[in-house]
Amino acid sequence: MNTPPRNAKSTKHGADGVADPRVHDSNGSDGPARKPASAASAWGGAVLYLLVVGLLIGGVPYAAGPLLGAVLLLAVTPLVALLRRRPLVALTLTLLAGVLVAGASRDHSPGRFLVFMASDLALGFIVATRSRRDALIATAMVVAIELPAVGLLTLGPYDMMSTGLIASLSLGAVYMTGLRFRERREHTVELRSKEVSEAVTVERLRIARELHDMVAHSVGVIAIQAGVGSRVIETQPAEARAALQAIEATSRETLSGLRRTLVALRQAQPDGHHGQAPLGPAPGLAGLGGLVATTAAAGVRVDVRREGEERQLPPDIDLSAYRIVQEALTNVVRHAGTGHCRVTIGYGEEELTVEVVDGGRGTPDGIGSTGFGITGMRERVSLLHGRFTAGPGPTGGFRVEAVLPLPLPVSAAAAVAEGEGEAR
């Protein structure tokens, strides 16, 4: 078996044993070795830019001003890397190049001041992408160097006035354009942060509902069974043993559900397979039998009725219907003070109806005041654009009803689409 050398650098792993994609070896293409290469490229571009400036000063002094400005503007291309790393240094180079080329040019027309387009472009980039401090420093540099240079290189007061006005207006336009891009970028970042915050809040509420629905029912059953066991442990050992067995089964089921939830929360990479427990299917109405058995063990007999043609439901509706029944039965066990309740599942063509009715003492204490059960059920139904009612029943007791809209079956949807096509 081959063993790695002692001086080999190990790859950093996360908590689940999966290699962290953010950590790279120093010999890789994305490691720290790229920083010196990037710096060398940036400064190499600066040297190339200065070489072009030298050629313009010494090689083509009689070239027209617009041509000199276009060449300097194109020469900014190798300076982009330095502009990203050291924007103020790059701006200084463009200002220096503009002053030297404009001073050495034999073309005395106002067109020679187009050589400052490169520095104006650099100013706009800094205002749009860098901090406000850098933007203010860059603006002060341009105003302190470019405008006096334009004034000193003009031939007369009229030329100085017109050229200075054009230079000032161009600087103002560049600054406002950069500021506009900056505000748009900041607004986009702010909107994205709000979207992330809202998504996190929604996910927290969903997790809170899942944990509440999962734990509240089980803990309520455990508390009742523990009370029964403590009262009959000396007089009826068999009954106490049955209560303890019910507590054990309920606890194991709850721990299994919590484990699945925690594994899903800690799962960093959905496609990874290291250190992850298999996730079981989400509960649905098919699991009502276990829920009924647990409730019966707590002393409440549940009569389940199904109306309509039973069929496969979408996962979100199936899970929500199960959680609504679970929470309603929890409230019956904890608050109703009765030994019987009825659960009705109605499969309609367009709606699924879930109804839980008990013959207890009406509005349970704690429901709707300090508890989250009714609120959680109402939120679940609201997310699915359904209808929810909870309150005293017409003949006493308490009644919970949720109506969840169902998508059209494939055959019905095809018929509707065919009818629309014929109508057209």
mmCIF file of N, CA and C in Angstrom, residues 16-122:
data_model
loop_
_atom_site.group_PDB
_atom_site.id
_atom_site.type_symbol
_atom_site.label_atom_id
_atom_site.label_comp_id
_atom_site.label_asym_id
_atom_site.label_seq_id
_atom_site.Cartn_x
_atom_site.Cartn_y
_atom_site.Cartn_z
ATOM 1 N N ASP A 16 -18.278 16.802 7.279
ATOM 2 C CA ASP A 16 -18.851 15.553 6.807
ATOM 3 C C ASP A 16 -17.867 14.730 6.004
ATOM 4 N N GLY A 17 -16.590 15.085 6.017
ATOM 5 C CA GLY A 17 -15.582 14.294 5.356
ATOM 6 C C GLY A 17 -15.414 14.612 3.896
ATOM 7 N N VAL A 18 -16.176 15.559 3.353
ATOM 8 C CA VAL A 18 -16.065 15.911 1.951
ATOM 9 C C VAL A 18 -15.031 17.002 1.801
ATOM 10 N N ALA A 19 -14.202 16.867 0.781
ATOM 11 C CA ALA A 19 -13.166 17.858 0.571
ATOM 12 C C ALA A 19 -13.782 19.220 0.321
ATOM 13 N N ASP A 20 -13.246 20.210 0.974
ATOM 14 C CA ASP A 20 -13.764 21.565 0.841
ATOM 15 C C ASP A 20 -13.327 22.127 -0.497
ATOM 16 N N PRO A 21 -14.277 22.493 -1.383
ATOM 17 C CA PRO A 21 -13.877 22.986 -2.688
ATOM 18 C C PRO A 21 -13.239 24.345 -2.641
ATOM 19 N N ARG A 22 -13.342 25.047 -1.528
ATOM 20 C CA ARG A 22 -12.743 26.379 -1.431
ATOM 21 C C ARG A 22 -11.262 26.325 -1.132
ATOM 22 N N VAL A 23 -10.738 25.173 -0.730
ATOM 23 C CA VAL A 23 -9.338 25.038 -0.362
ATOM 24 C C VAL A 23 -8.611 24.338 -1.493
ATOM 25 N N HIS A 24 -7.530 24.904 -1.969
ATOM 26 C CA HIS A 24 -6.787 24.350 -3.077
ATOM 27 C C HIS A 24 -5.335 24.182 -2.673
ATOM 28 N N ASP A 25 -4.697 23.241 -3.301
ATOM 29 C CA ASP A 25 -3.284 23.033 -3.068
ATOM 30 C C ASP A 25 -2.505 24.198 -3.643
ATOM 31 N N SER A 26 -1.380 24.495 -3.022
ATOM 32 C CA SER A 26 -0.586 25.617 -3.482
ATOM 33 C C SER A 26 -0.010 25.367 -4.862
ATOM 34 N N ASN A 27 0.034 24.103 -5.321
ATOM 35 C CA ASN A 27 0.541 23.798 -6.640
ATOM 36 C C ASN A 27 -0.563 23.764 -7.691
ATOM 37 N N GLY A 28 -1.827 23.947 -7.283
ATOM 38 C CA GLY A 28 -2.942 23.881 -8.209
ATOM 39 C C GLY A 28 -3.106 25.175 -8.968
ATOM 40 N N SER A 29 -4.068 25.128 -9.863
ATOM 41 C CA SER A 29 -4.270 26.287 -10.720
ATOM 42 C C SER A 29 -4.957 27.427 -9.999
ATOM 43 N N ASP A 30 -5.648 27.150 -8.889
ATOM 44 C CA ASP A 30 -6.395 28.190 -8.182
ATOM 45 C C ASP A 30 -5.768 28.540 -6.841
ATOM 46 N N GLY A 31 -4.554 28.112 -6.586
ATOM 47 C CA GLY A 31 -3.931 28.332 -5.299
ATOM 48 C C GLY A 31 -3.276 29.685 -5.191
ATOM 49 N N PRO A 32 -2.505 29.901 -4.104
ATOM 50 C CA PRO A 32 -1.858 31.176 -3.895
ATOM 51 C C PRO A 32 -0.831 31.508 -4.960
ATOM 52 N N ALA A 33 -0.363 30.518 -5.754
ATOM 53 C CA ALA A 33 0.638 30.798 -6.768
ATOM 54 C C ALA A 33 0.109 31.732 -7.837
ATOM 55 N N ARG A 34 -1.220 31.857 -7.919
ATOM 56 C CA ARG A 34 -1.789 32.750 -8.927
ATOM 57 C C ARG A 34 -1.577 34.210 -8.563
ATOM 58 N N LYS A 35 -1.413 34.533 -7.268
ATOM 59 C CA LYS A 35 -1.268 35.927 -6.860
ATOM 60 C C LYS A 35 -0.011 36.573 -7.415
ATOM 61 N N PRO A 36 1.184 35.951 -7.286
ATOM 62 C CA PRO A 36 2.357 36.562 -7.905
ATOM 63 C C PRO A 36 2.226 36.675 -9.416
ATOM 64 N N ALA A 37 1.632 35.664 -10.059
ATOM 65 C CA ALA A 37 1.458 35.723 -11.500
ATOM 66 C C ALA A 37 0.537 36.866 -11.894
ATOM 67 N N SER A 38 -0.545 37.062 -11.113
ATOM 68 C CA SER A 38 -1.460 38.156 -11.402
ATOM 69 C C SER A 38 -0.792 39.504 -11.200
ATOM 70 N N ALA A 39 0.000 39.631 -10.136
ATOM 71 C CA ALA A 39 0.713 40.886 -9.902
ATOM 72 C C ALA A 39 1.710 41.159 -11.018
ATOM 73 N N ALA A 40 2.431 40.125 -11.456
ATOM 74 C CA ALA A 40 3.389 40.313 -12.548
ATOM 75 C C ALA A 40 2.683 40.732 -13.823
ATOM 76 N N SER A 41 1.510 40.155 -14.084
ATOM 77 C CA SER A 41 0.752 40.544 -15.263
ATOM 78 C C SER A 41 0.297 41.995 -15.188
ATOM 79 N N ALA A 42 -0.133 42.423 -13.990
ATOM 80 C CA ALA A 42 -0.589 43.803 -13.836
ATOM 81 C C ALA A 42 0.543 44.793 -14.070
ATOM 82 N N TRP A 43 1.689 44.554 -13.442
ATOM 83 C CA TRP A 43 2.812 45.476 -13.614
ATOM 84 C C TRP A 43 3.420 45.364 -15.007
ATOM 85 N N GLY A 44 3.341 44.185 -15.602
ATOM 86 C CA GLY A 44 3.793 44.054 -16.989
ATOM 87 C C GLY A 44 2.928 44.878 -17.922
ATOM 88 N N GLY A 45 1.615 44.909 -17.694
ATOM 89 C CA GLY A 45 0.741 45.762 -18.484
ATOM 90 C C GLY A 45 1.055 47.233 -18.303
ATOM 91 N N ALA A 46 1.430 47.630 -17.073
ATOM 92 C CA ALA A 46 1.811 49.022 -16.835
ATOM 93 C C ALA A 46 3.068 49.394 -17.613
ATOM 94 N N VAL A 47 4.055 48.487 -17.653
ATOM 95 C CA VAL A 47 5.283 48.749 -18.406
ATOM 96 C C VAL A 47 4.975 48.875 -19.899
ATOM 97 N N LEU A 48 4.088 48.002 -20.396
ATOM 98 C CA LEU A 48 3.705 48.075 -21.803
ATOM 99 C C LEU A 48 2.996 49.382 -22.111
ATOM 100 N N TYR A 49 2.167 49.834 -21.204
ATOM 101 C CA TYR A 49 1.466 51.106 -21.396
ATOM 102 C C TYR A 49 2.471 52.264 -21.461
ATOM 103 N N LEU A 50 3.423 52.275 -20.551
ATOM 104 C CA LEU A 50 4.435 53.331 -20.575
ATOM 105 C C LEU A 50 5.282 53.263 -21.842
ATOM 106 N N LEU A 51 5.509 52.073 -22.365
ATOM 107 C CA LEU A 51 6.257 51.931 -23.612
ATOM 108 C C LEU A 51 5.491 52.565 -24.764
ATOM 109 N N VAL A 52 4.181 52.347 -24.798
ATOM 110 C CA VAL A 52 3.360 52.975 -25.838
ATOM 111 C C VAL A 52 3.401 54.494 -25.707
ATOM 112 N N VAL A 53 3.354 54.995 -24.488
ATOM 113 C CA VAL A 53 3.423 56.438 -24.260
ATOM 114 C C VAL A 53 4.752 56.997 -24.766
ATOM 115 N N GLY A 54 5.844 56.286 -24.482
ATOM 116 C CA GLY A 54 7.144 56.731 -24.968
ATOM 117 C C GLY A 54 7.216 56.753 -26.476
ATOM 118 N N LEU A 55 6.631 55.770 -27.133
ATOM 119 C CA LEU A 55 6.627 55.757 -28.596
ATOM 120 C C LEU A 55 5.819 56.917 -29.158
ATOM 121 N N LEU A 56 4.704 57.251 -28.510
ATOM 122 C CA LEU A 56 3.900 58.375 -28.977
ATOM 123 C C LEU A 56 4.636 59.696 -28.812
ATOM 124 N N ILE A 57 5.386 59.837 -27.731
ATOM 125 C CA ILE A 57 6.097 61.100 -27.484
ATOM 126 C C ILE A 57 7.265 61.264 -28.447
ATOM 127 N N GLY A 58 8.044 60.204 -28.619
ATOM 128 C CA GLY A 58 9.248 60.337 -29.435
ATOM 129 C C GLY A 58 9.089 59.942 -30.879
ATOM 130 N N GLY A 59 8.110 59.080 -31.179
ATOM 131 C CA GLY A 59 8.017 58.556 -32.538
ATOM 132 C C GLY A 59 7.056 59.288 -33.434
ATOM 133 N N VAL A 60 5.943 59.748 -32.930
ATOM 134 C CA VAL A 60 4.926 60.383 -33.777
ATOM 135 C C VAL A 60 4.490 61.715 -33.162
ATOM 136 N N PRO A 61 5.378 62.648 -32.992
ATOM 137 C CA PRO A 61 4.978 63.913 -32.365
ATOM 138 C C PRO A 61 4.052 64.752 -33.247
ATOM 139 N N TYR A 62 4.057 64.488 -34.570
ATOM 140 C CA TYR A 62 3.240 65.302 -35.470
ATOM 141 C C TYR A 62 1.885 64.647 -35.767
ATOM 142 N N ALA A 63 1.570 63.577 -35.083
ATOM 143 C CA ALA A 63 0.282 62.930 -35.305
ATOM 144 C C ALA A 63 -0.848 63.816 -34.816
ATOM 145 N N ALA A 64 -2.018 63.630 -35.412
ATOM 146 C CA ALA A 64 -3.176 64.436 -35.033
ATOM 147 C C ALA A 64 -3.626 64.077 -33.612
ATOM 148 N N GLY A 65 -4.214 65.071 -32.935
ATOM 149 C CA GLY A 65 -4.651 64.860 -31.567
ATOM 150 C C GLY A 65 -5.649 63.736 -31.405
ATOM 151 N N PRO A 66 -6.689 63.647 -32.231
ATOM 152 C CA PRO A 66 -7.631 62.537 -32.094
ATOM 153 C C PRO A 66 -6.974 61.168 -32.249
ATOM 154 N N LEU A 67 -5.957 61.073 -33.138
ATOM 155 C CA LEU A 67 -5.253 59.807 -33.298
ATOM 156 C C LEU A 67 -4.476 59.451 -32.030
ATOM 157 N N LEU A 68 -3.821 60.444 -31.429
ATOM 158 C CA LEU A 68 -3.090 60.194 -30.187
ATOM 159 C C LEU A 68 -4.051 59.750 -29.074
ATOM 160 N N GLY A 69 -5.221 60.415 -29.007
ATOM 161 C CA GLY A 69 -6.194 60.033 -27.984
ATOM 162 C C GLY A 69 -6.702 58.616 -28.186
ATOM 163 N N ALA A 70 -6.962 58.226 -29.460
ATOM 164 C CA ALA A 70 -7.444 56.874 -29.724
ATOM 165 C C ALA A 70 -6.395 55.833 -29.367
ATOM 166 N N VAL A 71 -5.113 56.123 -29.690
ATOM 167 C CA VAL A 71 -4.049 55.168 -29.365
ATOM 168 C C VAL A 71 -3.903 55.013 -27.855
ATOM 169 N N LEU A 72 -3.939 56.120 -27.125
ATOM 170 C CA LEU A 72 -3.835 56.029 -25.663
ATOM 171 C C LEU A 72 -5.034 55.300 -25.069
ATOM 172 N N LEU A 73 -6.221 55.486 -25.656
ATOM 173 C CA LEU A 73 -7.399 54.801 -25.152
ATOM 174 C C LEU A 73 -7.288 53.294 -25.369
ATOM 175 N N LEU A 74 -6.771 52.896 -26.533
ATOM 176 C CA LEU A 74 -6.569 51.476 -26.789
ATOM 177 C C LEU A 74 -5.452 50.913 -25.917
ATOM 178 N N ALA A 75 -4.472 51.739 -25.589
ATOM 179 C CA ALA A 75 -3.351 51.274 -24.764
ATOM 180 C C ALA A 75 -3.764 50.999 -23.328
ATOM 181 N N VAL A 76 -4.983 51.447 -22.934
ATOM 182 C CA VAL A 76 -5.456 51.168 -21.579
ATOM 183 C C VAL A 76 -5.734 49.676 -21.395
ATOM 184 N N THR A 77 -5.916 48.940 -22.496
ATOM 185 C CA THR A 77 -6.257 47.515 -22.404
ATOM 186 C C THR A 77 -5.266 46.727 -21.549
ATOM 187 N N PRO A 78 -3.941 46.816 -21.795
ATOM 188 C CA PRO A 78 -3.029 46.075 -20.909
ATOM 189 C C PRO A 78 -2.942 46.661 -19.497
ATOM 190 N N LEU A 79 -3.577 47.817 -19.288
ATOM 191 C CA LEU A 79 -3.540 48.448 -17.964
ATOM 192 C C LEU A 79 -4.732 48.037 -17.104
ATOM 193 N N VAL A 80 -5.636 47.217 -17.657
ATOM 194 C CA VAL A 80 -6.861 46.855 -16.927
ATOM 195 C C VAL A 80 -6.528 46.076 -15.655
ATOM 196 N N ALA A 81 -5.557 45.157 -15.743
ATOM 197 C CA ALA A 81 -5.199 44.366 -14.567
ATOM 198 C C ALA A 81 -4.714 45.262 -13.428
ATOM 199 N N LEU A 82 -3.881 46.237 -13.741
ATOM 200 C CA LEU A 82 -3.406 47.156 -12.703
ATOM 201 C C LEU A 82 -4.539 48.043 -12.219
ATOM 202 N N LEU A 83 -5.474 48.395 -13.108
ATOM 203 C CA LEU A 83 -6.613 49.219 -12.705
ATOM 204 C C LEU A 83 -7.489 48.487 -11.693
ATOM 205 N N ARG A 84 -7.568 47.168 -11.798
ATOM 206 C CA ARG A 84 -8.344 46.394 -10.834
ATOM 207 C C ARG A 84 -7.606 46.240 -9.513
ATOM 208 N N ARG A 85 -6.283 46.066 -9.578
ATOM 209 C CA ARG A 85 -5.505 45.836 -8.351
ATOM 210 C C ARG A 85 -5.133 47.137 -7.661
ATOM 211 N N ARG A 86 -4.610 48.082 -8.414
ATOM 212 C CA ARG A 86 -4.160 49.371 -7.866
ATOM 213 C C ARG A 86 -4.780 50.493 -8.690
ATOM 214 N N PRO A 87 -6.049 50.809 -8.464
ATOM 215 C CA PRO A 87 -6.722 51.777 -9.342
ATOM 216 C C PRO A 87 -6.107 53.173 -9.303
ATOM 217 N N LEU A 88 -5.685 53.619 -8.139
ATOM 218 C CA LEU A 88 -5.108 54.969 -8.056
ATOM 219 C C LEU A 88 -3.766 55.038 -8.769
ATOM 220 N N VAL A 89 -2.984 53.968 -8.709
ATOM 221 C CA VAL A 89 -1.709 53.943 -9.441
ATOM 222 C C VAL A 89 -1.969 53.968 -10.942
ATOM 223 N N ALA A 90 -2.941 53.188 -11.401
ATOM 224 C CA ALA A 90 -3.274 53.184 -12.822
ATOM 225 C C ALA A 90 -3.788 54.547 -13.264
ATOM 226 N N LEU A 91 -4.590 55.210 -12.439
ATOM 227 C CA LEU A 91 -5.067 56.550 -12.783
ATOM 228 C C LEU A 91 -3.911 57.538 -12.869
ATOM 229 N N THR A 92 -2.960 57.416 -11.959
ATOM 230 C CA THR A 92 -1.790 58.293 -12.006
ATOM 231 C C THR A 92 -1.021 58.116 -13.316
ATOM 232 N N LEU A 93 -0.857 56.886 -13.767
ATOM 233 C CA LEU A 93 -0.155 56.626 -15.024
ATOM 234 C C LEU A 93 -0.900 57.232 -16.210
ATOM 235 N N THR A 94 -2.221 57.112 -16.236
ATOM 236 C CA THR A 94 -2.985 57.679 -17.358
ATOM 237 C C THR A 94 -2.932 59.202 -17.349
ATOM 238 N N LEU A 95 -2.986 59.804 -16.176
ATOM 239 C CA LEU A 95 -2.865 61.263 -16.099
ATOM 240 C C LEU A 95 -1.490 61.722 -16.551
ATOM 241 N N LEU A 96 -0.432 61.035 -16.092
ATOM 242 C CA LEU A 96 0.925 61.383 -16.495
ATOM 243 C C LEU A 96 1.102 61.237 -18.001
ATOM 244 N N ALA A 97 0.542 60.130 -18.548
ATOM 245 C CA ALA A 97 0.662 59.923 -19.994
ATOM 246 C C ALA A 97 -0.077 61.001 -20.758
ATOM 247 N N GLY A 98 -1.268 61.384 -20.298
ATOM 248 C CA GLY A 98 -2.016 62.429 -20.989
ATOM 249 C C GLY A 98 -1.283 63.753 -20.995
ATOM 250 N N VAL A 99 -0.703 64.153 -19.857
ATOM 251 C CA VAL A 99 0.017 65.418 -19.776
ATOM 252 C C VAL A 99 1.253 65.402 -20.684
ATOM 253 N N LEU A 100 2.029 64.312 -20.658
ATOM 254 C CA LEU A 100 3.249 64.241 -21.459
ATOM 255 C C LEU A 100 2.948 64.214 -22.948
ATOM 256 N N VAL A 101 1.976 63.410 -23.354
ATOM 257 C CA VAL A 101 1.658 63.329 -24.786
ATOM 258 C C VAL A 101 1.061 64.638 -25.279
ATOM 259 N N ALA A 102 0.180 65.248 -24.512
ATOM 260 C CA ALA A 102 -0.406 66.522 -24.921
ATOM 261 C C ALA A 102 0.657 67.614 -24.986
ATOM 262 N N GLY A 103 1.624 67.616 -24.053
ATOM 263 C CA GLY A 103 2.677 68.631 -24.073
ATOM 264 C C GLY A 103 3.665 68.440 -25.200
ATOM 265 N N ALA A 104 3.922 67.170 -25.587
ATOM 266 C CA ALA A 104 4.900 66.919 -26.646
ATOM 267 C C ALA A 104 4.291 66.974 -28.035
ATOM 268 N N SER A 105 2.977 66.978 -28.161
ATOM 269 C CA SER A 105 2.332 66.955 -29.470
ATOM 270 C C SER A 105 2.547 68.287 -30.196
ATOM 271 N N ARG A 106 2.766 68.187 -31.502
ATOM 272 C CA ARG A 106 2.905 69.388 -32.340
ATOM 273 C C ARG A 106 1.548 69.861 -32.870
ATOM 274 N N ASP A 107 0.538 69.105 -32.594
ATOM 275 C CA ASP A 107 -0.806 69.485 -32.992
ATOM 276 C C ASP A 107 -1.392 70.373 -31.908
ATOM 277 N N HIS A 108 -1.595 71.665 -32.247
ATOM 278 C CA HIS A 108 -2.066 72.623 -31.251
ATOM 279 C C HIS A 108 -3.573 72.844 -31.313
ATOM 280 N N SER A 109 -4.263 71.953 -31.988
ATOM 281 C CA SER A 109 -5.715 72.074 -32.037
ATOM 282 C C SER A 109 -6.316 71.522 -30.735
ATOM 283 N N PRO A 110 -7.567 71.877 -30.426
ATOM 284 C CA PRO A 110 -8.206 71.336 -29.207
ATOM 285 C C PRO A 110 -8.308 69.817 -29.205
ATOM 286 N N GLY A 111 -8.167 69.174 -30.380
ATOM 287 C CA GLY A 111 -8.273 67.726 -30.437
ATOM 288 C C GLY A 111 -7.189 66.993 -29.685
ATOM 289 N N ARG A 112 -6.067 67.676 -29.402
ATOM 290 C CA ARG A 112 -4.990 66.981 -28.694
ATOM 291 C C ARG A 112 -5.363 66.647 -27.249
ATOM 292 N N PHE A 113 -6.352 67.357 -26.712
ATOM 293 C CA PHE A 113 -6.744 67.070 -25.330
ATOM 294 C C PHE A 113 -7.587 65.799 -25.214
ATOM 295 N N LEU A 114 -7.869 65.168 -26.355
ATOM 296 C CA LEU A 114 -8.541 63.865 -26.301
ATOM 297 C C LEU A 114 -7.656 62.786 -25.685
ATOM 298 N N VAL A 115 -6.368 63.100 -25.489
ATOM 299 C CA VAL A 115 -5.486 62.133 -24.845
ATOM 300 C C VAL A 115 -5.888 61.889 -23.391
ATOM 301 N N PHE A 116 -6.728 62.774 -22.839
ATOM 302 C CA PHE A 116 -7.167 62.584 -21.450
ATOM 303 C C PHE A 116 -8.400 61.674 -21.355
ATOM 304 N N MET A 117 -8.851 61.136 -22.488
ATOM 305 C CA MET A 117 -9.993 60.216 -22.422
ATOM 306 C C MET A 117 -9.659 58.974 -21.590
ATOM 307 N N ALA A 118 -8.414 58.533 -21.647
ATOM 308 C CA ALA A 118 -8.028 57.345 -20.884
ATOM 309 C C ALA A 118 -8.150 57.593 -19.380
ATOM 310 N N SER A 119 -7.688 58.750 -18.923
ATOM 311 C CA SER A 119 -7.800 59.052 -17.490
ATOM 312 C C SER A 119 -9.256 59.251 -17.084
ATOM 313 N N ASP A 120 -10.073 59.852 -17.978
ATOM 314 C CA ASP A 120 -11.501 59.993 -17.665
ATOM 315 C C ASP A 120 -12.172 58.618 -17.538
ATOM 316 N N LEU A 121 -11.805 57.704 -18.431
ATOM 317 C CA LEU A 121 -12.359 56.350 -18.357
ATOM 318 C C LEU A 121 -11.953 55.665 -17.048
ATOM 319 N N ALA A 122 -10.691 55.841 -16.646
ATOM 320 C CA ALA A 122 -10.229 55.256 -15.386
ATOM 321 C C ALA A 122 -10.971 55.864 -14.198
#
